[in-house]
C-alpha positions as MATLAB code, in Angstrom:
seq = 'XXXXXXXXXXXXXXXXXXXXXXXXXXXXXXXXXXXXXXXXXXXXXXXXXXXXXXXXXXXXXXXXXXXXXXXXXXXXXXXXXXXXXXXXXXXXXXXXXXXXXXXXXXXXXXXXXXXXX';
ca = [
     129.058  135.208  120.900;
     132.490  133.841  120.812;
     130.898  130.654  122.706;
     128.567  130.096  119.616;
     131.198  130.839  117.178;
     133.451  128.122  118.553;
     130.781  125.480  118.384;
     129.947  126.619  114.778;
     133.091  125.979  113.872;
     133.658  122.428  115.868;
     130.153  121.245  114.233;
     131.270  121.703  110.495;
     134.644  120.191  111.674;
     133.080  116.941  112.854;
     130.408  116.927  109.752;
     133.519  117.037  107.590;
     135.588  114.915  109.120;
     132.546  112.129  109.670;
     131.519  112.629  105.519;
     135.092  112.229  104.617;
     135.066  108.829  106.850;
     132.179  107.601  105.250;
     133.558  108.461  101.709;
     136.928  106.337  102.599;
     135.478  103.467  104.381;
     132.415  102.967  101.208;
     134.512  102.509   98.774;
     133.291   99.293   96.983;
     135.799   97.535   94.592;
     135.661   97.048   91.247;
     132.433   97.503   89.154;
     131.520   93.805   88.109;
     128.798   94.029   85.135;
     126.412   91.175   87.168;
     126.142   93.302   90.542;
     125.795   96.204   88.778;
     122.556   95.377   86.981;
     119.228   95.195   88.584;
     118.259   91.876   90.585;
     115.407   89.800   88.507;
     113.933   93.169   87.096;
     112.773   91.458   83.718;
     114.499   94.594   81.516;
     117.952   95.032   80.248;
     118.945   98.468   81.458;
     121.466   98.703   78.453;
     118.633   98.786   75.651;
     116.120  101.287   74.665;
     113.447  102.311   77.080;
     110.498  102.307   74.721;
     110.658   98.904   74.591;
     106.893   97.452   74.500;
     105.146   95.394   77.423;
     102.618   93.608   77.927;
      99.293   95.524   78.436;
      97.868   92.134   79.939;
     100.469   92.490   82.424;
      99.734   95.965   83.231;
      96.009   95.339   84.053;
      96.134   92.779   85.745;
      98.908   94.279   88.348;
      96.464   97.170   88.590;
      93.590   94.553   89.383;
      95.968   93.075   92.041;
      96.504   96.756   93.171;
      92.513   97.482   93.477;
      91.963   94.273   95.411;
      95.401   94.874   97.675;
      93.952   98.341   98.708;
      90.632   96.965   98.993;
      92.307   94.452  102.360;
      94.016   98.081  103.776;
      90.246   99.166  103.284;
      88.374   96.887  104.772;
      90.145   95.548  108.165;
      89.474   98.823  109.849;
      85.682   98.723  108.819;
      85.717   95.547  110.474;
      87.682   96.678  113.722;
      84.643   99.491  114.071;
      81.820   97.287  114.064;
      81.803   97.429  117.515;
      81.175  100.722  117.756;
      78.975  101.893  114.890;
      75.113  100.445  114.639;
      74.649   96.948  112.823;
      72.657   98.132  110.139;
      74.826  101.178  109.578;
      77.536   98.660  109.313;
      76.091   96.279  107.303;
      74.572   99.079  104.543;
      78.248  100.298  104.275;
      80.608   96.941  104.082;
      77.393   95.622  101.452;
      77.825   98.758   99.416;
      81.404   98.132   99.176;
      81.440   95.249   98.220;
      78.791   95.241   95.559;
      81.020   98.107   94.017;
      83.788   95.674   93.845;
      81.923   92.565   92.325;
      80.481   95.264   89.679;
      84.083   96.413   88.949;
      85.421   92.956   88.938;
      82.603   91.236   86.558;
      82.922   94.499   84.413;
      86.754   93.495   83.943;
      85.669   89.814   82.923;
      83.277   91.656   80.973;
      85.542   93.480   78.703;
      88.227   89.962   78.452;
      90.917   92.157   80.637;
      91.452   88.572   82.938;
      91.491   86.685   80.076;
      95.478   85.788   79.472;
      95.559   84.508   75.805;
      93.569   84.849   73.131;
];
């Protein structure tokens, strides 16, 4: 008992004494107003976060979003075409795709890709 008691105690010891090196040795200097605001971020973090954006912008970074996860989607179908039947395969990676032209031309439908007006 007096075994695990002792190595309790040395454990918190060494936590402390390893946070309180950390907290002396990441001390940054002073605050400068340029590093202290976000990199490139397009928004001033000093003003008011309603601030309107562009709803162009949004859809079309959702767009890029479908068609990013449609690549994460799509290499593994095409690493198990070895083992699944041709037409199996085929049926599927057609399906897919149609779904994705539909969705696409529906966007081009409605003027979403369609920058300025």
């Amino acid at each position: 008992m007096m075994m695990m008691l002792v190595s309790l105690v040395m454990t918190v010891i060494i936590t402390i004494m390893m946070m309180m090196a950390c907290t002396l040795i990441s001390k940054t200097s002073k605050s400068d107003r340029e590093k202290m605001s976000p990199f490139e971020c397009g928004f001033d973090p000093k003003s008011s976060a309603r601030t309107p954006f562009s709803i162009q912008f949004f859809l079309i970074a959702v767009l890029f979003l479908i068609f990013d996860i449609e690549i994460a989607i799509i290499i593994p179908i095409i690493i198990t075409m070895k083992w699944s039947l041709t037409s199996t395969w085929m049926s599927t990676i057609s399906m897919f795709i149609i779904i994705l032209i539909g969705g696409l031309y529906h966007e081009w439908n409605n003027g979403v890709l369609e920058w300025a007006k």
